[in-house]
Each structure stands twice: as C-alpha cells, then as structure tokens.
PDB file of C-alpha atoms in Angstrom:
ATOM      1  CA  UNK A1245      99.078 107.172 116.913  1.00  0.00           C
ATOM      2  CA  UNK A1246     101.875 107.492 113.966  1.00  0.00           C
ATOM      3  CA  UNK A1247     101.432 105.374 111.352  1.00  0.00           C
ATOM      4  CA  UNK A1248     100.214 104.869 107.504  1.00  0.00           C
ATOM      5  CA  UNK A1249      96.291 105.338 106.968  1.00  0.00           C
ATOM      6  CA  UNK A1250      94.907 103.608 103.869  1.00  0.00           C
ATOM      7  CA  UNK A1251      91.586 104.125 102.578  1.00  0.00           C
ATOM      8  CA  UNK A1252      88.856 102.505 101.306  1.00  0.00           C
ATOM      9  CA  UNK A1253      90.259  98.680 102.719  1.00  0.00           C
ATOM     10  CA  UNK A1254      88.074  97.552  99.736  1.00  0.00           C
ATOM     11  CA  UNK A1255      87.265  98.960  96.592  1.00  0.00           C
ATOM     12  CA  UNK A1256      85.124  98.076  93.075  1.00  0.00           C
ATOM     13  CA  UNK A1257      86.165  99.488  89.883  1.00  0.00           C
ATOM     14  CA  UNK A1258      83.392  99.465  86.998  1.00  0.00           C
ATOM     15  CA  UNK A1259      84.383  98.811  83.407  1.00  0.00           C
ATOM     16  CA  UNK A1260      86.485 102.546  82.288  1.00  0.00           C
ATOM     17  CA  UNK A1261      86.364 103.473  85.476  1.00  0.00           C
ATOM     18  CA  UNK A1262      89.496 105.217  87.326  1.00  0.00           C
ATOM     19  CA  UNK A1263      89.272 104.964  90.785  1.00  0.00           C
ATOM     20  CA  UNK A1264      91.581 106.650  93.446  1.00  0.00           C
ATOM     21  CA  UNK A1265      93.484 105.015  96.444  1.00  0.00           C
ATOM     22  CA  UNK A1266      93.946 107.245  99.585  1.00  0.00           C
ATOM     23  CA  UNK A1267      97.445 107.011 101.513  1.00  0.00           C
ATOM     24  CA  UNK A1268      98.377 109.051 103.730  1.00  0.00           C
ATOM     25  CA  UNK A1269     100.807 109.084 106.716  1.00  0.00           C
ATOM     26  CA  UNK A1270     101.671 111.107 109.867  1.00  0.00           C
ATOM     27  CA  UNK A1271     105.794 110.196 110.649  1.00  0.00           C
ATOM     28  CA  UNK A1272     106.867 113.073 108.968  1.00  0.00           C
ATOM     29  CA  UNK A1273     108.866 110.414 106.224  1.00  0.00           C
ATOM     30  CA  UNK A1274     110.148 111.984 103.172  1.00  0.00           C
ATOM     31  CA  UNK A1275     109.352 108.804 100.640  1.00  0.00           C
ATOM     32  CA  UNK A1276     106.468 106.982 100.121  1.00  0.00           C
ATOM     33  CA  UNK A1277     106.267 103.862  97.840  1.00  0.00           C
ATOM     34  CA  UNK A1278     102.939 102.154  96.396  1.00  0.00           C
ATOM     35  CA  UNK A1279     102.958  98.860  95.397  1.00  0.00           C
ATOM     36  CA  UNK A1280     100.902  96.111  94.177  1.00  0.00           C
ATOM     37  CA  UNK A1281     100.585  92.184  94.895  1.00  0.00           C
ATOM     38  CA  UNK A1282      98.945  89.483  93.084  1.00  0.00           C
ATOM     39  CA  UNK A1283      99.162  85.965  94.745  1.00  0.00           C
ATOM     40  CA  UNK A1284     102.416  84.043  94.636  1.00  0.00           C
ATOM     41  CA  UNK A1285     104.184  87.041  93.469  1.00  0.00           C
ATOM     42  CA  UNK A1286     106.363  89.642  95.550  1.00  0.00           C
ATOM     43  CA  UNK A1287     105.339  93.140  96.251  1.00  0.00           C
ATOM     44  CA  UNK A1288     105.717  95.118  92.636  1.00  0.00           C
ATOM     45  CA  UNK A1289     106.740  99.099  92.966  1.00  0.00           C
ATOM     46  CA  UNK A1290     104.247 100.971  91.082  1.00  0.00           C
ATOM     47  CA  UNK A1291     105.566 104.443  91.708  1.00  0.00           C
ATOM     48  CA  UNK A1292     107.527 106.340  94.880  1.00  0.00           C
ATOM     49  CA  UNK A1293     108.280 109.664  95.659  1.00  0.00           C
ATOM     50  CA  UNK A1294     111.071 111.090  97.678  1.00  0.00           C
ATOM     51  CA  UNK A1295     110.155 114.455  98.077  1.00  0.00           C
ATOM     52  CA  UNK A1296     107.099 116.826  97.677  1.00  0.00           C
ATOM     53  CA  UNK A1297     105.853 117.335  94.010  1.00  0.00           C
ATOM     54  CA  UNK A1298     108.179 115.273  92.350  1.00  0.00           C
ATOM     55  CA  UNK A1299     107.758 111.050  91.995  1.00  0.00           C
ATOM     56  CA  UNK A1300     109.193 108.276  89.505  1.00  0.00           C
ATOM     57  CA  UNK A1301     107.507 105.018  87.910  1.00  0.00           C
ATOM     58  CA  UNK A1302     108.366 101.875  89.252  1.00  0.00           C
ATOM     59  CA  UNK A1303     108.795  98.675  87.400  1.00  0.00           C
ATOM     60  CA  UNK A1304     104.788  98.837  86.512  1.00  0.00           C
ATOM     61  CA  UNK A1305     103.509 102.118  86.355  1.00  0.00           C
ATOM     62  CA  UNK A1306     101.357 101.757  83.044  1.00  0.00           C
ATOM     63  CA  UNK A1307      97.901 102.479  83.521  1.00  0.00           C
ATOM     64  CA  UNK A1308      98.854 104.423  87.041  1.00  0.00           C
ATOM     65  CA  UNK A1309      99.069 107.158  87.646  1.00  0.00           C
ATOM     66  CA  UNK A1310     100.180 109.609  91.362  1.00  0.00           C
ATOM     67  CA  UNK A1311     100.036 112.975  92.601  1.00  0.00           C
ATOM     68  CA  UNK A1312     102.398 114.474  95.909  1.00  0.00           C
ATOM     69  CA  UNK A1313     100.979 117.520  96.753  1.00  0.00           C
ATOM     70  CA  UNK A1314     102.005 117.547 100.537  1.00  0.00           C
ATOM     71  CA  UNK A1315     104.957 115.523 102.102  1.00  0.00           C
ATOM     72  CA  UNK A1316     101.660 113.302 103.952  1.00  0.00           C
ATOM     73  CA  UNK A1317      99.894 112.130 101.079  1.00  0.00           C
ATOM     74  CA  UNK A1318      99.987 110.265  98.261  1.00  0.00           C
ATOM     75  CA  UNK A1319      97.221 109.104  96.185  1.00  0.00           C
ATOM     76  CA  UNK A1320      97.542 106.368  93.890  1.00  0.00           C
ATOM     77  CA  UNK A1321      94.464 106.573  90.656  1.00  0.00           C
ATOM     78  CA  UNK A1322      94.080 103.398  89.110  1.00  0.00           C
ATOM     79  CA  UNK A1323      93.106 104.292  85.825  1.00  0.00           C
ATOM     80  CA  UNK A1324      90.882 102.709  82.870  1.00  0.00           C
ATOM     81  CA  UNK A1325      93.991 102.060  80.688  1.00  0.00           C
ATOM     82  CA  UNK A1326      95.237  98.994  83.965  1.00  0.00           C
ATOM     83  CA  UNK A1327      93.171  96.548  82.331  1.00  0.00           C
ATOM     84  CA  UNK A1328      94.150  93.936  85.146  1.00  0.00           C
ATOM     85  CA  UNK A1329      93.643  96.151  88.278  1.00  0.00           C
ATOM     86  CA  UNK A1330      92.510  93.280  90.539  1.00  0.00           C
ATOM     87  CA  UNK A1331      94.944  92.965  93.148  1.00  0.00           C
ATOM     88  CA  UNK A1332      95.617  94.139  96.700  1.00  0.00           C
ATOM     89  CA  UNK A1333      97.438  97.483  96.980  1.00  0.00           C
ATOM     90  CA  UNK A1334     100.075  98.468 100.175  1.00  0.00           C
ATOM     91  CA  UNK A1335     101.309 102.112 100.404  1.00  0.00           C
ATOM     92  CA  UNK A1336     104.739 102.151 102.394  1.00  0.00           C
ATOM     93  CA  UNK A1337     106.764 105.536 103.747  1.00  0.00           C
ATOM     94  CA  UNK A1338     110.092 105.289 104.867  1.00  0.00           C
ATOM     95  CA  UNK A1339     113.138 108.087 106.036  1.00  0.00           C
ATOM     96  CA  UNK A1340     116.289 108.491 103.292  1.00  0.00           C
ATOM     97  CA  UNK A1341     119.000 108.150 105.919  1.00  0.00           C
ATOM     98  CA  UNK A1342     121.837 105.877 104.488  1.00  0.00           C
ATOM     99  CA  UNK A1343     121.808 103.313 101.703  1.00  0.00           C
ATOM    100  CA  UNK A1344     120.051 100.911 103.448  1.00  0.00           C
ATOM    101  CA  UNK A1345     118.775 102.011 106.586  1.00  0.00           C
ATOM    102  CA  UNK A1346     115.539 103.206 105.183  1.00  0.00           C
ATOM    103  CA  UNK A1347     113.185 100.692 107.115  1.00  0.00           C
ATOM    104  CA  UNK A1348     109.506 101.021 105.112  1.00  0.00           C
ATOM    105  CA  UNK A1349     106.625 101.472 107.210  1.00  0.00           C
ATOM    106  CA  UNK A1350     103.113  99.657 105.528  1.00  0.00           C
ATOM    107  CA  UNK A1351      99.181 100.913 105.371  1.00  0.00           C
ATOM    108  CA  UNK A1352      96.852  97.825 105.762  1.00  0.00           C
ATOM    109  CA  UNK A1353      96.344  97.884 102.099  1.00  0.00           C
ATOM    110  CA  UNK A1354      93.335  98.534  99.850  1.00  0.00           C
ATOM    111  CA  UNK A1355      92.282  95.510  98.015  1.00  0.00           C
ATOM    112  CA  UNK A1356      90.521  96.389  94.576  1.00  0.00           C
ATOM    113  CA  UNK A1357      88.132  94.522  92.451  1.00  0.00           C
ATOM    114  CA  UNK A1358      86.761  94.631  89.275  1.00  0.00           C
ATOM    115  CA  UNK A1359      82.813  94.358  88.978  1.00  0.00           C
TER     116      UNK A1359
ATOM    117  CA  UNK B  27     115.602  93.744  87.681  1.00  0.00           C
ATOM    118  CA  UNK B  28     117.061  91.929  90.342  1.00  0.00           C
ATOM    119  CA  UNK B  29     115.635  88.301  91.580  1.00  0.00           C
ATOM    120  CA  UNK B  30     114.652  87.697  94.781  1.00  0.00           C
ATOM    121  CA  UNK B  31     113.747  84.034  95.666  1.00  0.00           C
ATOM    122  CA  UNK B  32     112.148  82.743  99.082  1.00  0.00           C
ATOM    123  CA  UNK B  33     112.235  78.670 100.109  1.00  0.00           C
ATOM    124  CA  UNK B  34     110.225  76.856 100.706  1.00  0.00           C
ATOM    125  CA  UNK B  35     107.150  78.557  99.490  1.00  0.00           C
ATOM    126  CA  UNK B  36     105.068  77.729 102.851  1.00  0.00           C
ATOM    127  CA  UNK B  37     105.976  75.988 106.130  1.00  0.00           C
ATOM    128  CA  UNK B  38     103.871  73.691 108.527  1.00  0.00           C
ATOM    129  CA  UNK B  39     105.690  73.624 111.723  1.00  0.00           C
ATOM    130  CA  UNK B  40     104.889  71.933 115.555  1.00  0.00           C
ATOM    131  CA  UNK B  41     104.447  74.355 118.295  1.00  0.00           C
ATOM    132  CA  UNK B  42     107.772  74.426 119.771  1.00  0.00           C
ATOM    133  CA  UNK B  43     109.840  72.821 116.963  1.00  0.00           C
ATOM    134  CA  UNK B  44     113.103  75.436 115.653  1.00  0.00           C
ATOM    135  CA  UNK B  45     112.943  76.041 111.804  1.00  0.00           C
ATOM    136  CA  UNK B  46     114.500  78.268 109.311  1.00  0.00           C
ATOM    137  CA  UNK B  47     113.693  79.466 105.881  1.00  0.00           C
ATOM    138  CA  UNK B  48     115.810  80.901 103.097  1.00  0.00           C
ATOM    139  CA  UNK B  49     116.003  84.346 100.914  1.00  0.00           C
ATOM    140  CA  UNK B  50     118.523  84.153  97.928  1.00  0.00           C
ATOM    141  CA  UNK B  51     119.462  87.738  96.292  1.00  0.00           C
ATOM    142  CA  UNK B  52     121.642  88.499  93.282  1.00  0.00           C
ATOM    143  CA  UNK B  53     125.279  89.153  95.249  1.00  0.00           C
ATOM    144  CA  UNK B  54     126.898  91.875  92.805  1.00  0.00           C
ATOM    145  CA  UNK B  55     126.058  95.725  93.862  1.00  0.00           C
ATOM    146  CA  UNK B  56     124.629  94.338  96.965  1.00  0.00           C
ATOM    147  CA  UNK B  57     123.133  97.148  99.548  1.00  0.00           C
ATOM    148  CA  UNK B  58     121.154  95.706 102.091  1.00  0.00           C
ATOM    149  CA  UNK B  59     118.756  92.994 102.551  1.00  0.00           C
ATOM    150  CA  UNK B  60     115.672  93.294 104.680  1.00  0.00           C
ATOM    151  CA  UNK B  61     113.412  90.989 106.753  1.00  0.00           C
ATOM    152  CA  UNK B  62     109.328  91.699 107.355  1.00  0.00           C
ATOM    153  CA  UNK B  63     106.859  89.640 109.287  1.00  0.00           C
ATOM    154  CA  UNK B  64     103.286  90.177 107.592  1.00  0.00           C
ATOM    155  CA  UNK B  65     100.399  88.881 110.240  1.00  0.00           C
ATOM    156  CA  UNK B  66      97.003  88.259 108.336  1.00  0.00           C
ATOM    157  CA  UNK B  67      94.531  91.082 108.460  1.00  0.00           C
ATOM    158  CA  UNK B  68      97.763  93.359 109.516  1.00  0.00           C
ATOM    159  CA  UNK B  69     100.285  95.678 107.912  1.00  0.00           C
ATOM    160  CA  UNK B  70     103.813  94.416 107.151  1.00  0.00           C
ATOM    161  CA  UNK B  71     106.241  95.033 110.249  1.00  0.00           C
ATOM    162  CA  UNK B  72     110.177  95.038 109.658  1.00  0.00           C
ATOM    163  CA  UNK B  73     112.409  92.511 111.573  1.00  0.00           C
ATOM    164  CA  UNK B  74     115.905  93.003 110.496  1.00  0.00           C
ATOM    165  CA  UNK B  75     117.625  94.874 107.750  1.00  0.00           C
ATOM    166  CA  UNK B  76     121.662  93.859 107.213  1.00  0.00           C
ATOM    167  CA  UNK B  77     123.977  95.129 105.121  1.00  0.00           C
ATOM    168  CA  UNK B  78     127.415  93.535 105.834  1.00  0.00           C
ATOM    169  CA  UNK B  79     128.700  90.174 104.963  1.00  0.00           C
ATOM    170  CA  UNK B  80     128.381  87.763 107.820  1.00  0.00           C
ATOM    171  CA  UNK B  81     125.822  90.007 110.137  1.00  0.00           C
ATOM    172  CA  UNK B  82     124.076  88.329 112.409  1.00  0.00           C
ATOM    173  CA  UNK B  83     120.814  90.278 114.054  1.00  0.00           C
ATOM    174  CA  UNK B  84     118.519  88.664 116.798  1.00  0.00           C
ATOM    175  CA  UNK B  85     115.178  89.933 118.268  1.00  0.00           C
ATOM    176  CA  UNK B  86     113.818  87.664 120.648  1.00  0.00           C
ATOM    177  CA  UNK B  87     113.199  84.027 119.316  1.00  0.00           C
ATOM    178  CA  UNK B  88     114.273  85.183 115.613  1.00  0.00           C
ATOM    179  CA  UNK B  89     117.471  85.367 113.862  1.00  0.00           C
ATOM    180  CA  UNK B  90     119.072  85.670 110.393  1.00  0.00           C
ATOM    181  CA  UNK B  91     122.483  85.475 108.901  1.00  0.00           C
ATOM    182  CA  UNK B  92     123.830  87.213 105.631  1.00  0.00           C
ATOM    183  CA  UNK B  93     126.159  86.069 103.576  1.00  0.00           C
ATOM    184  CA  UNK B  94     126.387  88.580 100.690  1.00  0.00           C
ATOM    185  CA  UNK B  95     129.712  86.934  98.707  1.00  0.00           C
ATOM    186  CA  UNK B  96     126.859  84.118  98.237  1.00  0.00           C
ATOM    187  CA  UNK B  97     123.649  85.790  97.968  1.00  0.00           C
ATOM    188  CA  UNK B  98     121.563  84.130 101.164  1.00  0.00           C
ATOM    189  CA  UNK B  99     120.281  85.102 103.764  1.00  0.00           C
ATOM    190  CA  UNK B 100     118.611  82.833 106.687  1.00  0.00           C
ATOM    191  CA  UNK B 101     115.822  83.410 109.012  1.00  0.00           C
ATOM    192  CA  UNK B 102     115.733  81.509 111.872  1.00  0.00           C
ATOM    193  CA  UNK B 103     113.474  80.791 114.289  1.00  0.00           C
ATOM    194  CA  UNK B 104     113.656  79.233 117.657  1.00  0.00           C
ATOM    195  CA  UNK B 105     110.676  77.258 119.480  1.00  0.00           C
ATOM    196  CA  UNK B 106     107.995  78.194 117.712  1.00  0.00           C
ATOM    197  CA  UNK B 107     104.792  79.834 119.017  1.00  0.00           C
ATOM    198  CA  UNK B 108     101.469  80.104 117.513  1.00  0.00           C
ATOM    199  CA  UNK B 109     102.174  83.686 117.139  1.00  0.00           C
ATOM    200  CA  UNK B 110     104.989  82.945 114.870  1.00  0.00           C
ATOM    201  CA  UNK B 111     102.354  82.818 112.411  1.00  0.00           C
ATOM    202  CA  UNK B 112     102.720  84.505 109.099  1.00  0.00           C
ATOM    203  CA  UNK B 113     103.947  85.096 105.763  1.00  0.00           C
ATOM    204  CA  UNK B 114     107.829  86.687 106.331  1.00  0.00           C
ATOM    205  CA  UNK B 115     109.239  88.941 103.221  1.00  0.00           C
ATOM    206  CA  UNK B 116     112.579  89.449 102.436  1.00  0.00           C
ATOM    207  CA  UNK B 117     113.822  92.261  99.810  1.00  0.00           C
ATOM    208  CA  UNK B 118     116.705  93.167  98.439  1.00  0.00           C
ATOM    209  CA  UNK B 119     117.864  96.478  98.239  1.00  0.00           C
ATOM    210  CA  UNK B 120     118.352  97.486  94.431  1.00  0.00           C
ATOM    211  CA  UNK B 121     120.554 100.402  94.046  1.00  0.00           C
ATOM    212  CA  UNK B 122     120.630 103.849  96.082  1.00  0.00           C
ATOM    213  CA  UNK B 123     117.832 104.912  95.153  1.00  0.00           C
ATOM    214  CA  UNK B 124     115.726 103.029  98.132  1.00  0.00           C
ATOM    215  CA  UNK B 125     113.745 101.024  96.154  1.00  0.00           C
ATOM    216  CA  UNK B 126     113.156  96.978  97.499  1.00  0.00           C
ATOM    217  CA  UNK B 127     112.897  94.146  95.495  1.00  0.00           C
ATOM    218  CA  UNK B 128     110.978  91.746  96.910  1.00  0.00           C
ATOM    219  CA  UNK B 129     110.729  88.697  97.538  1.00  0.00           C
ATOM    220  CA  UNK B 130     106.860  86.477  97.238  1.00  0.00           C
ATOM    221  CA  UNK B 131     107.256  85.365 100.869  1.00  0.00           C
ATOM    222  CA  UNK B 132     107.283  82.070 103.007  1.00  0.00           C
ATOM    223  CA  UNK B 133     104.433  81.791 104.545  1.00  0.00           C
ATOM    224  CA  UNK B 134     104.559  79.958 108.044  1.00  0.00           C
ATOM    225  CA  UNK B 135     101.501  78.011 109.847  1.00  0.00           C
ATOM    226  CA  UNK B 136     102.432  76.923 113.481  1.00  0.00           C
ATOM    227  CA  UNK B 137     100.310  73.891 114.358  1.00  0.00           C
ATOM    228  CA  UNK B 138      99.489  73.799 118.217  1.00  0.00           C
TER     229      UNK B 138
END
C-alpha cells in the first residue's frame, strides 16, 4: 500500500541523548514536512524539504536537526540541545503542483518522551 | 507568522443533530485554506482544500464555505454519525512556498 511509514510509534530519550525519528514514504512526493504538536496547540513545522539533499528550518528548528539523502526518506534527530522534546511528532509528504493544491499526506506519528 | 484560530475548542453533539464549526485565517496574501479530519489512533486525512472566495466543496455529509475578503471558513456537517468523531484541522496556506499554518483543531465527540 502507498502511504507514509513512521517509526518507532513511541520513543524515550535519556538526559543528552539525541535520538532519531524514521519517516519514510512510498508516493513518489517531492516534499516532506516534519512537525511537532504539544496539546492545545496546532501542528508546528520543524523543517521540510522539497527536493533531494537540500531542506529549510521551519518556525522551530532549534535543537533539530534533518538529513534527505533519497527523495523517500527523511529522518528527523532530536538532539540534546531540544531541551523540551516531549511531544508527539507527524511527518507529512505532499506533490508541488500549484500554490495550493499540494494536499499533505500524514505518518501515524512518533510520540517521544523524556525518561 | 500567520494566526490560525479554530471555534469552539471541542464539540459534544447528538447522533443525528447538524453542526458546524469555524476556522478564522489572516485574509491579506491569502492562498488556500485546507480542511483535515484526524480519527484517534489514525493519521490525519484531508477533506477539502479551497482557494477562491466564496467556494463551496461537499463530500458526503460534510461541507465548508470560504470567504477569504473576511478570513473564515465553515465546516459543516449534516446528521451526525458516530463516525463523525474526531479532532478536524484547518491550515492556512502561508506563502508559495507550501508550508501550512495550522490551526489547534476542534475536536468533535458524537454522543449516540
């Protein structure tokens, strides 16, 4: 089936710990988007990428950081420097075809915690 | 950054009662505004994504309007089914660079 496969569904980060978030997806889309939500908040853009080996910050990228290496993957590493990483993390692809036609397509999400 | 707002926050409705819910985006440099239905222990799925003032889009038992001089949208929803059941996102389309912002969702319990 085509879709968006996220990986682990949960995840523990230890004190200085960076930990890694798998995304990857198999509809042949050009972007992919990461993004973060805490409760009572709307989904936050981390970082997105339009196009193999090149990617920009969203509106809070600090202490994140990605890689996109082929057009299906991109990994998101939470690193020791996010010193609030507890939240639950959706990775999103989508075509670029026409301001506003670009429908995103959602993983199930990863939620991480900090032990 | 641009401010999306969703009303009411969450939404206990009667099986079979109609209801509607608002999204309110920043008008100026408008692109497009988007609709999701996120299910609980599933992925976000897109309903509807308008760009032009007055656009009306149905699928099935849902609706929404846009009016973009004004900065609403509404999501309507007609005889409500248990299924009906879950938080629904709207965004706003930023600039044309694809990036959403988003709005934190009304979340919607159908009570049988």
């Amino acid at each position: 089936d085509g879709g968006i496969t996220q990986s682990p569904k949960y995840l523990f980060r230890k004190e200085g710990q960076n930990v890694t978030l798998s995304c990857e997806q198999n509809l042949n889309h050009d972007a992919m988007y990461w993004y973060r939500q805490d409760p009572g908040q709307g989904l936050r853009l981390i970082y997105y990428s339009q196009i193999v080996n090149d990617f920009q910050k969203g509106d809070i990228a600090e202490g994140y950081s990605v890689s996109r290496e082929k057009k299906e993957s991109f990994p998101l590493t939470v690193t020791s420097a996010q010193k609030n990483p507890t939240a639950f993390y959706l990775c999103a692809s989508s075509v670029l075809q026409g301001v506003g036609e670009n429908i995103q397509y959602f993983g199930a999400g990863t939620r991480l915690s900090v032990l | 950054i641009l401010n999306v707002e969703q009303s009411p926050q969450s939404l206990h409705v009667q099986e079979g009662d109609s209801t509607n819910f608002t999204c309110s985006f920043p008008s100026s440099n408008f692109y497009a505004l988007h609709w999701y239905r996120w299910e609980t222990a599933k992925s976000p799925e897109a309903l509807f994504v308008m760009t032009l003032n007055g656009d009306e889009k149905k699928k099935g038992r849902i609706s929404a309007t846009l009016n973009t001089k004004e900065g609403y949208s509404y999501l309507y929803i007609k005889g409500s089914q248990p299924e009906d059941s879950a938080t629904y996102l709207c965004a706003s389309l930023r600039d044309s660079n694809y990036q959403l912002i988003w709005g934190a969702g009304t979340k919607l319990i159908i009570k049988p």
